[in-house]
mmCIF file of N, CA, C and O in Angstrom:
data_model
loop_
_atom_site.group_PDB
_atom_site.id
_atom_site.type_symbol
_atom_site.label_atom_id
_atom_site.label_comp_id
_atom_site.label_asym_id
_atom_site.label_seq_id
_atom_site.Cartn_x
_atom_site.Cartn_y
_atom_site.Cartn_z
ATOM 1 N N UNK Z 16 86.890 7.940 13.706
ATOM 2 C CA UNK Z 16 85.523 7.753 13.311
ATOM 3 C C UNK Z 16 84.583 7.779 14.517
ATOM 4 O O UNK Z 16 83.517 8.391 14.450
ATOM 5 N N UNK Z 17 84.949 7.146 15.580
ATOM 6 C CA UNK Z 17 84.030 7.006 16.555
ATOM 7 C C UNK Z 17 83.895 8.727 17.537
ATOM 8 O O UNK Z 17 82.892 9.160 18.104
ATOM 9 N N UNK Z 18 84.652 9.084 17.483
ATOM 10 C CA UNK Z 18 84.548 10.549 18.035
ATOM 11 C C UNK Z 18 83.779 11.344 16.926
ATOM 12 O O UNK Z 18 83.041 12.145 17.499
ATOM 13 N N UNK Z 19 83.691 11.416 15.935
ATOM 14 C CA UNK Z 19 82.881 11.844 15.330
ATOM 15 C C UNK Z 19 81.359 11.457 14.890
ATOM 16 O O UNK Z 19 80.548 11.911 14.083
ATOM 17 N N UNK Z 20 81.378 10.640 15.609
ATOM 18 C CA UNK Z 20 80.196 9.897 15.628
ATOM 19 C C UNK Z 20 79.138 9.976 17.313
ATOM 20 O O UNK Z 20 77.970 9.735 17.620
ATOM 21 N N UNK Z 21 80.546 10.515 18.119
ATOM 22 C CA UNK Z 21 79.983 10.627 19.118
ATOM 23 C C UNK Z 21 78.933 11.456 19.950
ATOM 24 O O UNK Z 21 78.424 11.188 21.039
ATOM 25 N N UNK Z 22 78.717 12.785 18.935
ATOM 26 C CA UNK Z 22 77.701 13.393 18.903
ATOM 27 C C UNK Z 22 76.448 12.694 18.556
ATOM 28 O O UNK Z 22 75.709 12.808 19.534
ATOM 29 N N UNK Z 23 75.707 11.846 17.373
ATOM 30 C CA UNK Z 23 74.700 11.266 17.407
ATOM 31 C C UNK Z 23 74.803 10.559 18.383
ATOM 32 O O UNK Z 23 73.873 11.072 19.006
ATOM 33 N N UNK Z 24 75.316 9.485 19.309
ATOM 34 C CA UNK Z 24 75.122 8.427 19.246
ATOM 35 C C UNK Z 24 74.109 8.310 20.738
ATOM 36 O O UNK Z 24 74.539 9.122 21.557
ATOM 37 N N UNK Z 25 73.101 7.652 21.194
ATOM 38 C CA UNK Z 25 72.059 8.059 21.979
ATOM 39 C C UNK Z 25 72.500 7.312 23.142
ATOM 40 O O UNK Z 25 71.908 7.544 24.196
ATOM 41 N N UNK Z 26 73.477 6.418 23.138
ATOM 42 C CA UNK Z 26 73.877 5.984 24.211
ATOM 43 C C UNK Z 26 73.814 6.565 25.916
ATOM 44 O O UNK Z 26 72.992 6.267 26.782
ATOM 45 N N UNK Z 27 75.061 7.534 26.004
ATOM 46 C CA UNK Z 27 74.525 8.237 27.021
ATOM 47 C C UNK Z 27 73.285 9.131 27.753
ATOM 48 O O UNK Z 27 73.129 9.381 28.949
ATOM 49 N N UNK Z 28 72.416 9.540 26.517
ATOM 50 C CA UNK Z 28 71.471 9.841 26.913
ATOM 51 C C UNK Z 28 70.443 8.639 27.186
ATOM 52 O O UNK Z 28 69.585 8.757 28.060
ATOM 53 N N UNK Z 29 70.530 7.779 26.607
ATOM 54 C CA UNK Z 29 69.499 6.464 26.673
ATOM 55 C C UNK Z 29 69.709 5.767 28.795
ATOM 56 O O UNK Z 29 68.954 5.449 29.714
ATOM 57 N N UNK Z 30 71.426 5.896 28.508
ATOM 58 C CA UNK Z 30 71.779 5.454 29.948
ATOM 59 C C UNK Z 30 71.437 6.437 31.393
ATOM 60 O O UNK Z 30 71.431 6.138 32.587
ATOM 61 N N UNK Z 31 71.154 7.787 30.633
ATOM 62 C CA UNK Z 31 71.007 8.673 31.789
ATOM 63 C C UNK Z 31 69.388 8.892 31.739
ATOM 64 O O UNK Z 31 68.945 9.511 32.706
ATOM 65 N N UNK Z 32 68.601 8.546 30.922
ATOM 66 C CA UNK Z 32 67.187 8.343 30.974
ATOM 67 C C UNK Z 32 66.684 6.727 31.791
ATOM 68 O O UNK Z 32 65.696 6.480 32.482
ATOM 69 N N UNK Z 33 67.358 6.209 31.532
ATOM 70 C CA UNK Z 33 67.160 4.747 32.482
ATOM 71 C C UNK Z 33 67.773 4.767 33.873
ATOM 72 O O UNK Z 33 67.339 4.054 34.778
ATOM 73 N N UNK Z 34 69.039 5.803 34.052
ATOM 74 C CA UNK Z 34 69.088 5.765 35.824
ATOM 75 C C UNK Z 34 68.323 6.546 36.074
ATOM 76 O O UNK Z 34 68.059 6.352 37.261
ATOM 77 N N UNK Z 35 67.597 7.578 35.620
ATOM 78 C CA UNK Z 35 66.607 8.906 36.238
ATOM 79 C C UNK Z 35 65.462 8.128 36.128
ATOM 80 O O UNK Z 35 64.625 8.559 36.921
ATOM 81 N N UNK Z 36 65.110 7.312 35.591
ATOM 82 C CA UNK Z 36 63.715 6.099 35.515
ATOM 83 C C UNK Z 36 64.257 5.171 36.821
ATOM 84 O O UNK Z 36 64.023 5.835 37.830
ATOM 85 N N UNK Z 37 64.925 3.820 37.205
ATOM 86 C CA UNK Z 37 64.890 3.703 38.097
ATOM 87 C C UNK Z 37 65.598 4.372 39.399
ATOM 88 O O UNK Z 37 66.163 3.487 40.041
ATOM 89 N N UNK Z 38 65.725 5.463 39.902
ATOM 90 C CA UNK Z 38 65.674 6.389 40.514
ATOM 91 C C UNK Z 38 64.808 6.738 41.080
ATOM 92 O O UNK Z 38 64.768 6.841 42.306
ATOM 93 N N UNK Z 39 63.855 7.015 40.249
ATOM 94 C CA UNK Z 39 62.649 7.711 40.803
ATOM 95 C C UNK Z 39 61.506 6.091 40.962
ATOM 96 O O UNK Z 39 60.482 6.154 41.642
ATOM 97 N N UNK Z 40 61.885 4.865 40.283
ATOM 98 C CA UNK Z 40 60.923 4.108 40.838
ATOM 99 C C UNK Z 40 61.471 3.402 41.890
ATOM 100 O O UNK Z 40 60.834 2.408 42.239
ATOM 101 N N UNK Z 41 62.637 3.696 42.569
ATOM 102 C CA UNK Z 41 63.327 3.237 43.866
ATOM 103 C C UNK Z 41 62.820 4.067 44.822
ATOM 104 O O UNK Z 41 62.767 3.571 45.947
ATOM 105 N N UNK Z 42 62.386 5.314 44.686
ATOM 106 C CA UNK Z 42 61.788 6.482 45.677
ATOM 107 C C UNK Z 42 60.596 6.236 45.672
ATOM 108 O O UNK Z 42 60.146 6.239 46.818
ATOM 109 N N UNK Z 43 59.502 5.918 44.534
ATOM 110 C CA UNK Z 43 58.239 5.718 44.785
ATOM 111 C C UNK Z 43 57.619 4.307 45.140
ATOM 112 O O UNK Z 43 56.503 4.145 45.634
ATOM 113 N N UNK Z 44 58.438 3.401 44.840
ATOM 114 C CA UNK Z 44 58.072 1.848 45.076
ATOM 115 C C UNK Z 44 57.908 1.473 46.545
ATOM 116 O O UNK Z 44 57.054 0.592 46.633
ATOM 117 N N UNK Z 45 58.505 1.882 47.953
ATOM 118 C CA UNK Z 45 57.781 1.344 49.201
ATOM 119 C C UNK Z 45 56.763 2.445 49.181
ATOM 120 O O UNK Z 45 55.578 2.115 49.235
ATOM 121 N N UNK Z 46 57.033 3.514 49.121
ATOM 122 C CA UNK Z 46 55.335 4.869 48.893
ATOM 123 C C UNK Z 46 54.801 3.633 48.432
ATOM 124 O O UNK Z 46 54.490 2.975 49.425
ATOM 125 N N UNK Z 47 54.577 3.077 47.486
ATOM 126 C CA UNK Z 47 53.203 2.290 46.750
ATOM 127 C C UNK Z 47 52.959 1.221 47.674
ATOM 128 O O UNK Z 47 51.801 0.839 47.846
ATOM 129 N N UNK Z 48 54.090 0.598 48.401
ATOM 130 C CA UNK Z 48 54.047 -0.592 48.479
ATOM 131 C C UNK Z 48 53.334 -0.418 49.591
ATOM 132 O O UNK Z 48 52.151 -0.745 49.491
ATOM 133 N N UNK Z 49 53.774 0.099 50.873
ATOM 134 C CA UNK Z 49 52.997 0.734 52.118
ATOM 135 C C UNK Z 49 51.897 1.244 51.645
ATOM 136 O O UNK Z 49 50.959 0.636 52.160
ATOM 137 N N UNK Z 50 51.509 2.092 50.890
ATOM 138 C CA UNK Z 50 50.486 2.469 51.219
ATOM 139 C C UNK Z 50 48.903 1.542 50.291
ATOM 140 O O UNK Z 50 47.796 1.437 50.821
ATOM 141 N N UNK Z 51 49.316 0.920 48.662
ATOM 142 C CA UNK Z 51 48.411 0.021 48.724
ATOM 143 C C UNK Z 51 48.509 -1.337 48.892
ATOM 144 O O UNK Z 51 47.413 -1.895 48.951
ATOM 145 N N UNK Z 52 49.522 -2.085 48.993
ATOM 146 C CA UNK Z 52 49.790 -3.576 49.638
ATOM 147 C C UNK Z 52 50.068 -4.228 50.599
ATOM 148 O O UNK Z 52 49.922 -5.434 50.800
ATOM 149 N N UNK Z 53 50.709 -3.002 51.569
ATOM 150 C CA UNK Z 53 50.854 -3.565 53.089
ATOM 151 C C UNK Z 53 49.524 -3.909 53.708
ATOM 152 O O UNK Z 53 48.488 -3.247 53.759
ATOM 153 N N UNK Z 54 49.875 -5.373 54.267
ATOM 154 C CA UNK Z 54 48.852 -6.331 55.029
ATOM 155 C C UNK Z 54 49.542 -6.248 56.504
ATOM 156 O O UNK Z 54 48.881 -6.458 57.521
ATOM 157 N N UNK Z 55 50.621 -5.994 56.523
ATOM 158 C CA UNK Z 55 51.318 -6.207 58.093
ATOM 159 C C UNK Z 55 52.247 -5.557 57.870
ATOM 160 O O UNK Z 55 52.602 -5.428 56.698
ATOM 161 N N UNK Z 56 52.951 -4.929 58.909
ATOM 162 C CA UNK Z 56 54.255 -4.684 59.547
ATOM 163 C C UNK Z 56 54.776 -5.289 60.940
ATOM 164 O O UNK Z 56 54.056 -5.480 61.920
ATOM 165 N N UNK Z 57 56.047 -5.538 60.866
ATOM 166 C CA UNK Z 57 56.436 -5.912 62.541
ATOM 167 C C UNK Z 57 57.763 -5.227 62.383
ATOM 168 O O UNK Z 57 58.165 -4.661 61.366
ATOM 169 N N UNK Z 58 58.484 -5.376 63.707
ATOM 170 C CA UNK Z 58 60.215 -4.814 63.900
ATOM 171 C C UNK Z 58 60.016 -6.106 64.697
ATOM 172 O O UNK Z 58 59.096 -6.827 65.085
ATOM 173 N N UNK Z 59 61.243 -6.035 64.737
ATOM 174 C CA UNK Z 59 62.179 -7.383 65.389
ATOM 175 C C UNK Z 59 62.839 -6.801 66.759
ATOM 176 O O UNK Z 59 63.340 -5.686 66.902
ATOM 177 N N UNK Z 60 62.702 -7.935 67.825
ATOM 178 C CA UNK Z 60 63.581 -7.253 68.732
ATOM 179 C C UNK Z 60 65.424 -7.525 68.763
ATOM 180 O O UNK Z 60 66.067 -7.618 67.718
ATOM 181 N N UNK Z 61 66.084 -7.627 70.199
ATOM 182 C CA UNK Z 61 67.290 -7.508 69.715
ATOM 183 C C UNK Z 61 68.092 -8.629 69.615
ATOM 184 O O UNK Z 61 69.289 -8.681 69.898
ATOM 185 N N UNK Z 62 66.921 -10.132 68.923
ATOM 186 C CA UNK Z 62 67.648 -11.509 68.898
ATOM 187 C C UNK Z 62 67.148 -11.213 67.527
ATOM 188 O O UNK Z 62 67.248 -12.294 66.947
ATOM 189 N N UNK Z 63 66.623 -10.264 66.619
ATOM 190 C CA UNK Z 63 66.205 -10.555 65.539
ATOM 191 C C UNK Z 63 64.771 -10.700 65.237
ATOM 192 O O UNK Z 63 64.183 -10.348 64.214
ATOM 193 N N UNK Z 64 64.294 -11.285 66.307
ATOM 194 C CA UNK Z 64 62.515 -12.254 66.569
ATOM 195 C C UNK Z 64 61.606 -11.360 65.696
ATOM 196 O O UNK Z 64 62.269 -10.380 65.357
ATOM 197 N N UNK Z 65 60.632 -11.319 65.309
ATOM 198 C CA UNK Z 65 59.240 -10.530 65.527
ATOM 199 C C UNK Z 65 58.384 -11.395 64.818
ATOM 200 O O UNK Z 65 58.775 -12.342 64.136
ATOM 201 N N UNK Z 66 56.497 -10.853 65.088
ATOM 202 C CA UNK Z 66 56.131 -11.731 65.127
ATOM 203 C C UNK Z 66 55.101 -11.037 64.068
ATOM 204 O O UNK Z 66 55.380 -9.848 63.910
ATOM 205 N N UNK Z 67 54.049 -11.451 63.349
ATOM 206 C CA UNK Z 67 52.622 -11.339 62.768
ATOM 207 C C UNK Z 67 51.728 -12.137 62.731
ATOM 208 O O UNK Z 67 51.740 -13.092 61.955
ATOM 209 N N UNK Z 68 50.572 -11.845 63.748
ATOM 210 C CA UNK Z 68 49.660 -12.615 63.623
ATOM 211 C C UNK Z 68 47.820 -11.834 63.337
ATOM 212 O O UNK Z 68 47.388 -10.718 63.623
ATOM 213 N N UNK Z 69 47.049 -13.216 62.570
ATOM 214 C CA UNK Z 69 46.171 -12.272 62.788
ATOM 215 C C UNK Z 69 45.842 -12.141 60.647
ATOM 216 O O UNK Z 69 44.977 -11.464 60.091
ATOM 217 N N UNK Z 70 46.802 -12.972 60.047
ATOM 218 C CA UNK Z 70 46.504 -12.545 58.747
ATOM 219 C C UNK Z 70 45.502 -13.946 58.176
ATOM 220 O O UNK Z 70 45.343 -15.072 58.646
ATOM 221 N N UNK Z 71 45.064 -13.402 57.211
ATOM 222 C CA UNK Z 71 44.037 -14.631 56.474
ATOM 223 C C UNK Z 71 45.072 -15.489 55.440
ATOM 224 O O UNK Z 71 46.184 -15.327 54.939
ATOM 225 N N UNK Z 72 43.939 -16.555 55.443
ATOM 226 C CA UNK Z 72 44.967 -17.170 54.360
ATOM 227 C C UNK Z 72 45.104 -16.711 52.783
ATOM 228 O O UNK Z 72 44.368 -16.214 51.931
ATOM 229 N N UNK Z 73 46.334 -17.118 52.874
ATOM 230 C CA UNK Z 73 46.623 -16.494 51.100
ATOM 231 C C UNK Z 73 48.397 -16.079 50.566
ATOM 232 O O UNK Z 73 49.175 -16.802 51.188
ATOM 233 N N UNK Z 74 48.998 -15.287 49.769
ATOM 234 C CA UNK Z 74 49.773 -15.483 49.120
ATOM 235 C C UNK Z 74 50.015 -14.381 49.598
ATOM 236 O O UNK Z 74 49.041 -13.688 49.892
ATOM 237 N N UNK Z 75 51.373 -13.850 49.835
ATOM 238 C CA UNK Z 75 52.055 -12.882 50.481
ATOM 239 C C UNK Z 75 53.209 -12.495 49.980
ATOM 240 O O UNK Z 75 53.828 -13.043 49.069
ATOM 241 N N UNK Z 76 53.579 -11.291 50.737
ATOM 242 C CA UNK Z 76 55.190 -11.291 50.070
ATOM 243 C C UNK Z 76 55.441 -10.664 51.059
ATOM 244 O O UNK Z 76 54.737 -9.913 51.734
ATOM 245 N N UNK Z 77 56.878 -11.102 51.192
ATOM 246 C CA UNK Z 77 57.997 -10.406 52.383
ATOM 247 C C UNK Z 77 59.182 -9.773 51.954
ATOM 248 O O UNK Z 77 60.011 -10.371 51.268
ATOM 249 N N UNK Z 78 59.359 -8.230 52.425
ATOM 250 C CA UNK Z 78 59.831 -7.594 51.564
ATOM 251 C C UNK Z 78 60.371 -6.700 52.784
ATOM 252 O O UNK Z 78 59.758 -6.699 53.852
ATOM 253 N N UNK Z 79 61.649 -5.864 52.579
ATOM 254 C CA UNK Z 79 61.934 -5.321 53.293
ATOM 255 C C UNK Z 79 62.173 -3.461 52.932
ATOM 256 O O UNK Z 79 62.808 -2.612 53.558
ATOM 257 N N UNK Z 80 61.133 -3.343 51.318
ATOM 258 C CA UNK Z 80 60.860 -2.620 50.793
ATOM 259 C C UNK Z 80 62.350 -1.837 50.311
ATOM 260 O O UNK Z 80 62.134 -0.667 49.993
ATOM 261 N N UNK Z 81 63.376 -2.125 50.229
ATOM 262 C CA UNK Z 81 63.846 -1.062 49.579
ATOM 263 C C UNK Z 81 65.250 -1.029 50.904
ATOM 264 O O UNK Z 81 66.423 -0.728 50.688
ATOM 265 N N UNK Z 82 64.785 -1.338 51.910
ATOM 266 C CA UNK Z 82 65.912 -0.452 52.946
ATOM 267 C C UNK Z 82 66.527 -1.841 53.475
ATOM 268 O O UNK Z 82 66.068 -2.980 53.562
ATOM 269 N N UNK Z 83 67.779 -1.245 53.793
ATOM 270 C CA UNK Z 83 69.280 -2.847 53.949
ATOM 271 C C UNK Z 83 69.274 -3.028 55.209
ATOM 272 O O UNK Z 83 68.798 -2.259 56.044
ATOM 273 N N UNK Z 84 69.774 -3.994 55.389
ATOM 274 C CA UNK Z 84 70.056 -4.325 56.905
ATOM 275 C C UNK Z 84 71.471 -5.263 56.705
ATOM 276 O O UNK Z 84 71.744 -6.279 56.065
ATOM 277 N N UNK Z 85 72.249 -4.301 57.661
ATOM 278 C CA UNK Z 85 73.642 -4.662 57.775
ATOM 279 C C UNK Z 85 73.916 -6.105 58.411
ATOM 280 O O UNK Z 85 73.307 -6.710 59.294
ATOM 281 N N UNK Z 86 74.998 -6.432 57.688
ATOM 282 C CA UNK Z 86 74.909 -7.940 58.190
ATOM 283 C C UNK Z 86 76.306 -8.614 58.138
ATOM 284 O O UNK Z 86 76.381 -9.650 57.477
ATOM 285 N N UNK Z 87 77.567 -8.091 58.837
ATOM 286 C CA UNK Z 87 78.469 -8.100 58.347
ATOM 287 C C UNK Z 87 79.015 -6.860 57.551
ATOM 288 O O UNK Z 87 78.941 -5.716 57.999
ATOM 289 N N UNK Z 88 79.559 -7.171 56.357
ATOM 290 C CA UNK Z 88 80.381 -5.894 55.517
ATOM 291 C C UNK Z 88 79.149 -6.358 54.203
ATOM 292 O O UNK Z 88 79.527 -6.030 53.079
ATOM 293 N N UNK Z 89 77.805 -7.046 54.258
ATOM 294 C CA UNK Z 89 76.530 -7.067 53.203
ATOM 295 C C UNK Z 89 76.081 -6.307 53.829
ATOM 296 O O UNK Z 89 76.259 -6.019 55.012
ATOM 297 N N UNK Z 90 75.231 -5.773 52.818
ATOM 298 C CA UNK Z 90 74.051 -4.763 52.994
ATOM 299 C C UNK Z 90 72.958 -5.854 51.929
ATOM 300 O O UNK Z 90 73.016 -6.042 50.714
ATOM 301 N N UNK Z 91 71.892 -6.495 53.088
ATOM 302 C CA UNK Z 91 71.102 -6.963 53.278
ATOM 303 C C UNK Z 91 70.113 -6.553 52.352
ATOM 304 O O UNK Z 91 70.248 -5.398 51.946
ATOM 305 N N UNK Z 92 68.910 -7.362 51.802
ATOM 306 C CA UNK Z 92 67.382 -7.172 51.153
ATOM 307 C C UNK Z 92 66.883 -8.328 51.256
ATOM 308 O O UNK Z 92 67.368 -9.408 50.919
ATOM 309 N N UNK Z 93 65.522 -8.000 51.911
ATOM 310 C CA UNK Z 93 64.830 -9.687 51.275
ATOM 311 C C UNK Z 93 63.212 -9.309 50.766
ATOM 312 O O UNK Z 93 62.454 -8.461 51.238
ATOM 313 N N UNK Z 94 62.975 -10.307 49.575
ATOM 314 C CA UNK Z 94 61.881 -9.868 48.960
ATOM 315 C C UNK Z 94 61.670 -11.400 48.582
ATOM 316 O O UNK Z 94 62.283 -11.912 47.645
ATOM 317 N N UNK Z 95 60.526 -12.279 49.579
ATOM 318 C CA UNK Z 95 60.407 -13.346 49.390
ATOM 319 C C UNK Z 95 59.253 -13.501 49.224
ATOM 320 O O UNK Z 95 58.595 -12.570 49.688
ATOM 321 N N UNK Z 96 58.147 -14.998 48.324
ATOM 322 C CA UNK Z 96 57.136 -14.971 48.746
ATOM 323 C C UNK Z 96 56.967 -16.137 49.724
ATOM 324 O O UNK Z 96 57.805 -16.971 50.066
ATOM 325 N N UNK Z 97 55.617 -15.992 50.115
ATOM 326 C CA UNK Z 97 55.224 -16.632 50.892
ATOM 327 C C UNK Z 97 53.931 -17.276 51.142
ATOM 328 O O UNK Z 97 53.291 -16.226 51.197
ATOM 329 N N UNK Z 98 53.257 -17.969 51.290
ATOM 330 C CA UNK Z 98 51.641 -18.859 51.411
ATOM 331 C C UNK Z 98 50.960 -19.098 52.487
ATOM 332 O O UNK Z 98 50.933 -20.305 52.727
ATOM 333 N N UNK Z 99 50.292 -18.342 53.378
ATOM 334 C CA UNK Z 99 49.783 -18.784 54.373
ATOM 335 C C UNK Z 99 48.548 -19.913 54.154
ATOM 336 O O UNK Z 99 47.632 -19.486 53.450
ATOM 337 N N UNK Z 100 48.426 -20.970 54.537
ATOM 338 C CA UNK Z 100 47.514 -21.621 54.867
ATOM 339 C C UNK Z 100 46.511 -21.556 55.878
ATOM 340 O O UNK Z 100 46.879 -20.901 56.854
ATOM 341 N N UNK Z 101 45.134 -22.120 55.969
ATOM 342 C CA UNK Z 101 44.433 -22.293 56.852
ATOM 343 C C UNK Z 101 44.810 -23.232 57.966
ATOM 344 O O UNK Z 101 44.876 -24.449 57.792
ATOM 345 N N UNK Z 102 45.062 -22.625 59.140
ATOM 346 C CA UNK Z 102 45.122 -23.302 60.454
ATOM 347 C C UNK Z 102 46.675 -23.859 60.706
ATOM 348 O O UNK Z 102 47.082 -24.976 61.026
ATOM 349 N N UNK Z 103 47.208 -22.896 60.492
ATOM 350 C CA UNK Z 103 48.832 -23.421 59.714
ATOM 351 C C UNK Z 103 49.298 -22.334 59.841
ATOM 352 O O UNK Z 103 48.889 -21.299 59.314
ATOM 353 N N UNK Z 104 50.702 -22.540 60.951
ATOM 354 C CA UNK Z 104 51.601 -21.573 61.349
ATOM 355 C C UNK Z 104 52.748 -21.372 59.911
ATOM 356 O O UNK Z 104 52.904 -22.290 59.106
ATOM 357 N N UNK Z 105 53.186 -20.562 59.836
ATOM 358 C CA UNK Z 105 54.599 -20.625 59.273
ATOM 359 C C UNK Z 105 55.655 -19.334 59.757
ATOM 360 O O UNK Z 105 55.581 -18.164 60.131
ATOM 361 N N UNK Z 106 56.475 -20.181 59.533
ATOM 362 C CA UNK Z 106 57.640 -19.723 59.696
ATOM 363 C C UNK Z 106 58.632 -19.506 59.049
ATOM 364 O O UNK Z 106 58.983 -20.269 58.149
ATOM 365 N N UNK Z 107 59.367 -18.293 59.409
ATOM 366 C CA UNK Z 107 60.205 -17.987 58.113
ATOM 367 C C UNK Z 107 61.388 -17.421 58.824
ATOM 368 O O UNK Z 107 61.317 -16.561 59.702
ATOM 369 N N UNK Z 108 62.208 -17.835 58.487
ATOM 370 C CA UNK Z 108 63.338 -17.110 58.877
ATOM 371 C C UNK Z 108 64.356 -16.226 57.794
ATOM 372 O O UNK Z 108 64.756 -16.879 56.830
ATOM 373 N N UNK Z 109 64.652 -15.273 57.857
ATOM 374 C CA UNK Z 109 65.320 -14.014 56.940
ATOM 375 C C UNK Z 109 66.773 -14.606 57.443
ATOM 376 O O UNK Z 109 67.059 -14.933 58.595
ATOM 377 N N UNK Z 110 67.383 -14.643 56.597
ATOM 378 C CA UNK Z 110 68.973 -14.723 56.512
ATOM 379 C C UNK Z 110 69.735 -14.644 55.497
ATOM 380 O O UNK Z 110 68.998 -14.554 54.516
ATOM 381 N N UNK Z 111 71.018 -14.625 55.127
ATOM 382 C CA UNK Z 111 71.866 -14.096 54.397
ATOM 383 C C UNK Z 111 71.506 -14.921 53.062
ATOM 384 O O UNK Z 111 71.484 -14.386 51.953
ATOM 385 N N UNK Z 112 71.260 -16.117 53.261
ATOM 386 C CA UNK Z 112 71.134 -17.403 52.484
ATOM 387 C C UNK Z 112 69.238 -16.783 51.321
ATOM 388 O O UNK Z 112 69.118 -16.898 50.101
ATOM 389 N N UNK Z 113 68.474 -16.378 52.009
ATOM 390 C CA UNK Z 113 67.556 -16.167 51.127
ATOM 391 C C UNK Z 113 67.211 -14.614 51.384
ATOM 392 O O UNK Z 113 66.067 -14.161 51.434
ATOM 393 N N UNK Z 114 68.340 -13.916 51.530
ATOM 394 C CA UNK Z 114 68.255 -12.485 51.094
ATOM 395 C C UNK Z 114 69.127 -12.156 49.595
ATOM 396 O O UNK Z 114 69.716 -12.964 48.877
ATOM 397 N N UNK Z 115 68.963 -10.651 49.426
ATOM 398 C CA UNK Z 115 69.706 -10.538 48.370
ATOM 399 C C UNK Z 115 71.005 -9.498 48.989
ATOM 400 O O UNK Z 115 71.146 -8.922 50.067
ATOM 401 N N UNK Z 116 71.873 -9.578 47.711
ATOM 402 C CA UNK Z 116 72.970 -8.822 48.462
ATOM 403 C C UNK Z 116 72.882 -7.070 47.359
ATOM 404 O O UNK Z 116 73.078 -6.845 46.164
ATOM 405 N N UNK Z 117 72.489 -6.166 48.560
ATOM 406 C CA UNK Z 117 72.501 -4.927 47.790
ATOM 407 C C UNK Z 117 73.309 -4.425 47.317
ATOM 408 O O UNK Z 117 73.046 -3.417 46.662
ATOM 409 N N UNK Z 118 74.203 -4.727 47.385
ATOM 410 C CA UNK Z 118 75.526 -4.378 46.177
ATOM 411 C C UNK Z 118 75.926 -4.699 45.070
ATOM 412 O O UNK Z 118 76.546 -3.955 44.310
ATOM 413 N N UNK Z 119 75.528 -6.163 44.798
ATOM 414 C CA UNK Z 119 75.261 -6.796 44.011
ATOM 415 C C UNK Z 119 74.332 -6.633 42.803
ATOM 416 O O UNK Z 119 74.467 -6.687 41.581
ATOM 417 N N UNK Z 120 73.259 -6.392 43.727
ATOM 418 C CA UNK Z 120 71.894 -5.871 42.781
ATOM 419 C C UNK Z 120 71.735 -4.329 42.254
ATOM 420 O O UNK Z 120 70.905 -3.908 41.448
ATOM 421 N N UNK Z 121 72.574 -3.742 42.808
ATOM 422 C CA UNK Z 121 72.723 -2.171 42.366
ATOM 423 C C UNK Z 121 73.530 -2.360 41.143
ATOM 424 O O UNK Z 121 73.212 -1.533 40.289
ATOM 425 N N UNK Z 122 74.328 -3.046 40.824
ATOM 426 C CA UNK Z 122 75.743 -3.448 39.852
ATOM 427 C C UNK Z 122 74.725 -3.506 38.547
ATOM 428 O O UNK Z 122 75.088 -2.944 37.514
ATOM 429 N N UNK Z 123 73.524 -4.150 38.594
ATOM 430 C CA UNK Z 123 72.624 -4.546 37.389
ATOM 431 C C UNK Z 123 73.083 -3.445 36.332
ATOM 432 O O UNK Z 123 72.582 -3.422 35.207
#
């Protein structure tokens, strides 16, 4: 019954219309993100460090847009938010603990 059924059934096409959908919004999502939401960029030197200064206060997000950073046998993401205050440093440190693990999240 089920092989004969397997011609209607929309499944695979439903599943191959949803990886060609996020696909293409994994390719266009840092395009968007860089070009209308980036407030800052930095690189880190080779303890990790880097710095941003210079932003107003307000609600942020830290994001590493899309691309991993090896960390061990993880492949790294972090997409955190964040609150700057008036007259008020913060600090944040990126680590394994409040990143995501990209292997993991591809599995979805």
């Amino acid at each position: 019954m089920e092989l004969e059924l397997d011609g209607v059934n929309p499944a695979r096409k439903w599943a191959a219309a949803q990886n060609a959908h996020r696909r293409r919004v994994q390719q266009l999502a840092p395009t968007e993100a860089q070009t209308t939401y980036l407030a800052a960029k930095t690189d880190t030197d080779l303890d990790g460090h880097g710095q941003i200064r210079g932003l107003p206060p307000g609600n942020y997000w830290i994001s590493s847009l899309g691309l991993t950073a090896a960390a061990g046998d993880a492949r790294l993401q972090w997409d955190l938010p964040i609150k700057i205050e008036t007259n008020r440093t913060v600090r944040i440190e990126l680590t394994n603990l409040n990143a995501t693990d990209n292997l993991s999240s591809k599995a979805r």
